[in-house]
XYZ file of C-alpha atoms in Angstrom:
421
model
C 12.612 2.073 21.180
C 12.796 4.834 18.578
C 10.689 4.900 15.421
C 10.719 7.453 12.617
C 7.888 8.092 10.166
C 8.990 9.668 6.876
C 5.956 11.456 5.523
C 4.867 12.169 9.073
C 2.888 15.210 7.951
C 0.416 12.978 6.116
C -3.226 13.150 7.140
C -2.900 9.360 7.591
C -0.561 9.849 10.540
C -3.155 10.215 13.344
C -4.409 6.726 12.407
C -0.864 5.485 12.974
C -0.499 7.456 16.210
C -3.747 6.028 17.565
C -2.461 2.499 16.964
C 0.884 3.268 18.615
C -0.963 4.608 21.653
C -3.471 1.749 21.981
C -0.979 -1.019 21.308
C 1.941 0.278 23.353
C 2.324 -3.037 25.176
C 3.019 -4.688 21.807
C 5.298 -1.912 20.566
C 6.759 0.120 23.472
C 7.876 3.312 21.742
C 9.956 5.737 23.778
C 10.536 8.218 20.959
C 8.587 8.781 17.759
C 9.931 11.176 15.137
C 7.650 12.550 12.434
C 9.733 13.673 9.459
C 8.266 15.856 6.718
C 9.453 18.850 4.685
C 5.949 20.416 4.807
C 6.419 22.375 8.032
C 2.889 23.746 8.340
C 1.215 20.344 7.904
C 3.760 18.729 10.194
C 3.008 21.209 12.977
C -0.732 20.453 12.794
C -0.282 16.682 12.658
C 2.412 16.698 15.334
C 0.239 18.702 17.713
C -2.639 16.252 17.365
C -0.234 13.308 17.718
C 0.995 14.618 21.068
C -2.568 15.160 22.285
C -3.542 11.598 21.285
C -0.577 10.226 23.237
C -1.476 12.382 26.238
C -5.148 11.348 26.149
C -4.145 7.681 26.219
C -1.428 8.196 28.863
C 1.404 7.209 26.547
C 4.662 8.599 27.918
C 6.598 8.370 24.639
C 8.146 11.539 23.238
C 6.960 12.818 19.849
C 9.417 14.927 17.861
C 8.742 16.698 14.554
C 11.438 17.717 12.100
C 12.064 18.525 8.472
C 15.614 17.167 8.759
C 15.599 13.584 7.482
C 19.112 12.708 8.640
C 18.476 13.937 12.176
C 15.070 12.293 12.280
C 16.257 8.785 11.405
C 19.427 8.911 13.488
C 19.311 6.036 15.976
C 15.908 4.798 14.815
C 15.187 1.105 15.236
C 12.669 1.202 12.396
C 11.701 3.753 9.753
C 8.227 3.796 8.212
C 7.882 5.277 4.737
C 4.501 6.785 3.844
C 5.348 9.519 1.364
C 3.637 10.804 -1.751
C 6.037 12.423 -4.202
C 4.202 15.267 -5.907
C 1.350 15.258 -3.400
C -2.326 15.090 -4.281
C -1.729 17.271 -7.354
C 0.364 14.506 -8.932
C -2.238 11.953 -7.939
C -4.936 14.026 -9.622
C -2.940 13.924 -12.851
C -2.293 10.169 -12.529
C -6.028 9.593 -12.317
C -6.998 11.773 -15.284
C -4.567 11.702 -18.233
C -4.768 7.896 -18.733
C -8.501 8.319 -19.380
C -7.609 10.351 -22.472
C -6.268 7.112 -23.970
C -9.190 4.975 -22.841
C -7.290 3.448 -19.915
C -7.988 3.319 -16.193
C -6.740 6.339 -14.283
C -5.580 5.046 -10.905
C -2.707 5.937 -8.632
C -1.196 2.482 -8.087
C -1.942 0.435 -11.195
C -1.936 0.999 -14.938
C -0.288 4.083 -16.407
C -0.919 6.227 -13.331
C 0.715 3.611 -11.143
C 3.768 3.606 -13.400
C 4.004 7.386 -13.156
C 3.932 7.136 -9.386
C 6.637 4.453 -9.414
C 8.895 6.604 -11.613
C 8.512 9.561 -9.259
C 8.836 7.543 -6.090
C 11.564 4.910 -6.481
C 14.538 7.325 -6.761
C 13.322 9.347 -3.770
C 12.785 6.264 -1.595
C 16.190 4.845 -2.497
C 17.842 8.115 -1.509
C 16.003 8.076 1.821
C 16.917 4.437 2.418
C 20.581 5.075 1.739
C 20.565 7.905 4.277
C 18.854 5.606 6.783
C 21.553 2.990 6.183
C 24.293 5.539 6.768
C 22.642 6.728 9.981
C 21.826 3.269 11.318
C 22.585 0.188 9.195
C 20.599 -2.069 11.544
C 17.325 -0.166 11.162
C 14.381 -1.859 9.482
C 12.517 -0.021 6.732
C 8.766 -0.634 6.579
C 7.385 0.565 3.273
C 3.762 1.683 3.048
C 4.511 3.898 0.049
C 2.731 2.893 -3.161
C 3.224 1.122 -5.441
C 4.373 -1.059 -2.557
C 5.488 -4.062 -4.612
C 7.746 -2.080 -6.943
C 9.102 0.170 -4.178
C 9.840 -2.783 -1.892
C 11.598 -4.612 -4.704
C 13.769 -1.544 -5.342
C 14.693 -1.431 -1.656
C 15.509 -5.132 -1.425
C 17.565 -5.148 -4.616
C 19.618 -2.268 -3.215
C 20.382 -4.383 -0.147
C 18.197 -2.606 2.392
C 16.508 -4.295 5.352
C 12.978 -3.719 4.108
C 9.504 -5.228 4.237
C 6.498 -3.901 2.347
C 3.114 -3.391 3.989
C -0.424 -2.904 2.680
C -3.717 -2.646 4.553
C -5.850 -4.641 2.063
C -5.297 -7.995 3.779
C -5.900 -6.756 7.314
C -9.027 -4.963 6.095
C -10.386 -8.212 4.643
C -9.389 -10.114 7.772
C -11.361 -7.663 9.934
C -14.313 -7.751 7.523
C -14.459 -11.547 7.500
C -14.067 -11.761 11.283
C -17.042 -9.445 11.715
C -19.205 -11.460 9.328
C -18.227 -14.731 11.027
C -18.548 -13.396 14.562
C -15.021 -14.344 15.605
C -11.944 -12.446 16.804
C -9.703 -11.172 13.976
C -6.801 -13.161 15.391
C -8.784 -16.331 14.612
C -8.907 -15.537 10.880
C -6.012 -16.716 8.722
C -6.077 -15.808 5.028
C -4.741 -17.877 2.152
C -3.670 -14.617 0.526
C -1.758 -14.982 -2.734
C -0.476 -12.665 -5.457
C 1.218 -9.293 -5.766
C 0.508 -6.028 -4.014
C -2.911 -4.792 -5.188
C -3.315 -7.999 -7.208
C -4.338 -10.670 -4.710
C -6.952 -13.330 -4.084
C -8.195 -14.926 -0.856
C -8.403 -18.615 -1.761
C -9.297 -19.761 1.737
C -10.349 -18.254 5.043
C -9.164 -20.524 7.831
C -10.072 -20.369 11.491
C -7.306 -20.745 14.047
C -4.253 -20.787 11.778
C -2.780 -22.011 8.496
C -4.117 -25.551 9.017
C -7.542 -24.537 10.340
C -10.947 -25.183 8.815
C -11.582 -23.364 5.528
C -14.835 -21.433 6.003
C -14.670 -19.460 2.756
C -17.454 -21.507 1.082
C -19.749 -20.817 4.048
C -18.713 -17.179 4.116
C -19.616 -16.718 0.455
C -22.853 -18.676 0.775
C -24.067 -16.683 3.769
C -22.499 -13.269 3.156
C -21.619 -13.210 -0.543
C -23.819 -10.192 -1.265
C -22.074 -8.075 1.385
C -18.623 -9.128 0.156
C -19.564 -8.472 -3.488
C -20.925 -5.024 -2.608
C -17.646 -4.089 -0.906
C -15.675 -5.215 -3.950
C -18.141 -3.622 -6.381
C -18.243 -6.872 -8.332
C -21.352 -8.913 -9.230
C -22.166 -11.670 -6.752
C -22.172 -14.326 -9.537
C -18.512 -13.530 -10.277
C -17.547 -14.467 -6.714
C -19.673 -17.602 -6.859
C -18.062 -18.722 -10.118
C -14.525 -18.016 -8.933
C -14.983 -19.338 -5.411
C -12.403 -16.850 -4.142
C -12.409 -13.250 -2.916
C -10.311 -10.982 -5.162
C -8.836 -7.735 -3.937
C -11.012 -4.760 -4.850
C -8.166 -3.680 -7.141
C -9.032 -6.633 -9.397
C -12.090 -4.684 -10.517
C -9.727 -2.578 -12.643
C -8.850 -5.778 -14.518
C -12.137 -7.684 -14.433
C -14.328 -4.668 -15.313
C -11.834 -2.323 -16.988
C -14.116 -0.734 -19.575
C -16.919 -0.271 -17.064
C -14.532 1.452 -14.661
C -13.179 3.737 -17.403
C -16.733 4.831 -18.224
C -17.453 5.493 -14.542
C -14.282 7.497 -14.004
C -15.160 9.719 -16.929
C -18.429 10.804 -15.318
C -17.390 11.868 -11.817
C -14.687 13.799 -9.943
C -11.431 11.951 -9.388
C -10.715 10.218 -6.111
C -7.743 12.568 -5.766
C -10.087 15.580 -5.808
C -12.244 13.952 -3.135
C -9.207 13.172 -0.988
C -7.755 16.673 -1.409
C -11.012 18.198 -0.141
C -11.055 15.720 2.737
C -7.458 16.539 3.615
C -8.232 20.250 3.829
C -11.048 19.499 6.263
C -8.906 17.098 8.267
C -6.036 19.565 8.601
C -8.472 22.193 9.853
C -9.670 19.667 12.448
C -6.119 18.793 13.421
C -5.488 22.445 14.229
C -8.183 22.425 16.918
C -6.337 22.273 20.264
C -9.351 20.538 21.832
C -9.131 17.555 19.457
C -7.255 14.694 21.109
C -8.383 11.643 19.123
C -8.477 10.686 15.476
C -11.628 12.148 13.899
C -14.279 9.895 12.368
C -13.697 11.556 8.981
C -10.260 9.926 8.827
C -11.896 6.547 8.201
C -13.065 7.851 4.802
C -9.528 8.922 3.892
C -8.376 5.326 3.438
C -5.743 3.266 5.213
C -8.134 1.500 7.597
C -6.293 -0.724 10.119
C -2.952 0.499 8.759
C -1.825 1.299 12.296
C -2.561 -2.191 13.597
C -0.731 -3.812 10.691
C 2.233 -1.469 11.160
C 2.462 -2.099 14.901
C 2.249 -5.862 14.352
C 4.983 -5.831 11.725
C 7.323 -3.480 13.587
C 6.925 -5.440 16.822
C 7.856 -8.711 15.102
C 10.833 -7.223 13.255
C 12.131 -5.645 16.438
C 11.814 -8.800 18.519
C 8.544 -7.969 20.257
C 5.138 -9.588 20.510
C 3.787 -9.346 16.985
C 1.523 -11.978 15.441
C 3.278 -15.158 14.275
C 1.884 -14.813 10.733
C 1.364 -11.601 8.798
C 0.631 -10.647 5.202
C 3.617 -8.704 3.884
C 5.493 -7.884 0.685
C 8.846 -9.617 0.403
C 11.054 -11.605 -1.943
C 9.369 -14.564 -3.637
C 12.273 -16.969 -3.072
C 10.437 -19.913 -4.604
C 7.065 -19.239 -2.962
C 5.417 -18.960 -6.368
C 7.569 -21.235 -8.546
C 6.455 -19.576 -11.787
C 8.035 -16.245 -10.714
C 11.714 -15.291 -10.318
C 13.083 -15.555 -6.791
C 13.687 -11.796 -6.690
C 10.102 -10.898 -7.562
C 8.230 -9.347 -4.643
C 5.042 -11.150 -3.673
C 2.337 -10.329 -1.147
C 1.645 -13.351 1.013
C 1.350 -14.767 4.515
C 4.755 -14.924 6.128
C 6.425 -15.757 9.381
C 7.990 -12.507 10.584
C 10.776 -12.142 13.115
C 13.970 -10.221 13.778
C 15.525 -11.838 10.708
C 12.781 -10.552 8.411
C 9.839 -12.165 6.634
C 9.792 -15.769 5.433
C 6.797 -16.625 3.226
C 4.719 -19.629 4.242
C 4.344 -22.454 1.723
C 1.662 -21.746 -0.886
C -0.515 -24.334 -2.602
C -0.292 -24.378 -6.430
C -1.954 -21.352 -7.999
C -4.721 -21.805 -10.572
C -3.635 -20.660 -14.085
C -6.476 -18.110 -14.020
C -4.563 -16.219 -11.340
C -1.006 -17.355 -12.061
C -1.187 -15.983 -15.596
C -2.151 -12.495 -14.453
C 0.376 -12.570 -11.609
C 3.165 -13.473 -14.046
C 2.003 -10.821 -16.517
C 2.002 -8.039 -13.931
C 5.341 -9.216 -12.524
C 6.854 -8.808 -15.998
C 5.438 -5.268 -16.108
C 6.919 -4.571 -12.649
C 10.347 -5.735 -13.895
C 10.173 -3.182 -16.703
C 8.680 -0.487 -14.476
C 11.544 -0.785 -12.010
C 14.055 -0.669 -14.839
C 12.425 2.536 -16.100
C 12.412 4.035 -12.593
C 16.095 3.258 -12.048
C 17.471 4.103 -15.500
C 14.898 6.387 -17.134
C 14.341 6.802 -20.845
C 11.283 7.082 -23.045
C 11.750 3.612 -24.551
C 11.806 1.994 -21.110
C 8.607 3.801 -20.114
C 6.967 2.715 -23.384
C 7.966 -0.932 -22.889
C 6.637 -0.980 -19.332
C 3.300 0.443 -20.505
C 3.097 -1.954 -23.447
C 3.673 -4.862 -21.024
C 0.915 -3.803 -18.637
C -2.280 -5.848 -19.074
C -4.374 -2.684 -18.670
C -2.596 -1.095 -21.671
C -1.117 -3.706 -24.019
C -1.544 -1.869 -27.343
C 1.314 0.027 -28.970
C -0.707 3.115 -29.930
C -2.095 3.454 -26.424
C 1.348 2.866 -24.925
C 2.788 5.594 -27.165
C 0.118 8.114 -26.222
C 0.386 7.286 -22.541
C 4.189 7.585 -22.639
C 3.983 11.114 -24.021
C 1.403 12.127 -21.439
C 3.274 10.532 -18.536
C 6.457 12.395 -19.381
C 4.670 15.689 -19.997
C 2.891 15.559 -16.622
C 5.925 14.447 -14.597
C 8.873 16.415 -16.002
C 9.690 18.087 -12.697
C 10.034 14.687 -10.992
C 12.024 12.808 -13.665
C 15.705 13.696 -13.579
C 16.356 12.099 -16.983
C 13.818 14.218 -18.910
């Protein structure tokens, strides 16, 4: 089995490699190709990847290349984990929205739109080259904003499924609090990528006992601390929102916080420099502890599970993925991309039935889906008016003067990545 990772020079990659090595019975890789145009980073990451495989007695071959077409040739699955513009673009995404009194974040709000505009054309070009090289290959998208990028891929006819680590992180957290194996925890996970709620936590499967009320009663403080939301909010809602909901539920508070400290991008850039120095140490043959602070926890396990199921292996019967709505949430178009529990197999992902969604959540889901429609249109066709309309539609913007100011700043900071400017 051959897998290719586009963006293989990412500092995330050793997390992925560790999962491939540990879970080789689930996903028996014979060849893994790390593709990245950044040759120096790729050499460091590739060297550590080979040492991790050797330490864990994995006999798969690891190849590094800057040649995308050669790298994906013959691949059974291609994982996308790229960041167009690097951490420098992320730094800008997290700062210029603050000038207009809006959240600066890399996947939602104005910064998230900027990332979508930079990313969608690049991903579609990569996907088309994958299709030419091997039309049967699956594309697993971990590239943010996952919902918009996955929708672009699906609408272009690619065999694609989107993946995020939020759900698996919550699953592992809840399992630890409950003292059970993660495989016993099934989430009633509903919404869009980075806009989800856990409405139930069931033991043993989709029809198992819902222990969410007990979980919140006994461990609500710990859950609230992780989400950085007040405990009474969780008690009143009776659900566990994604930590990204804090940008919506406490927008003004977050804006004030972001204006008083270094950006997350600056923190990550410093961490990446340290990680790359570690990766260059020929004695290092395991992922360093520092990598856990980089983000992407459990990404490797989710990726292995998904790839194994898509390729006919032994993945879990139910997984949280991003895929076409197709009636799952009846208040959304069928071609919207939702993040939900699905049955995954060689034919792709089929969402499980979802109980009716409370208007408190359905309203925001529908609102953000409308924004994502406009964001994808702007990414595919360009134009200042399309960018403005997408920003005006976003619930974290929603005022014409702010949308105007943000549009000007977005274009000014992303000219080199927007072909239509």
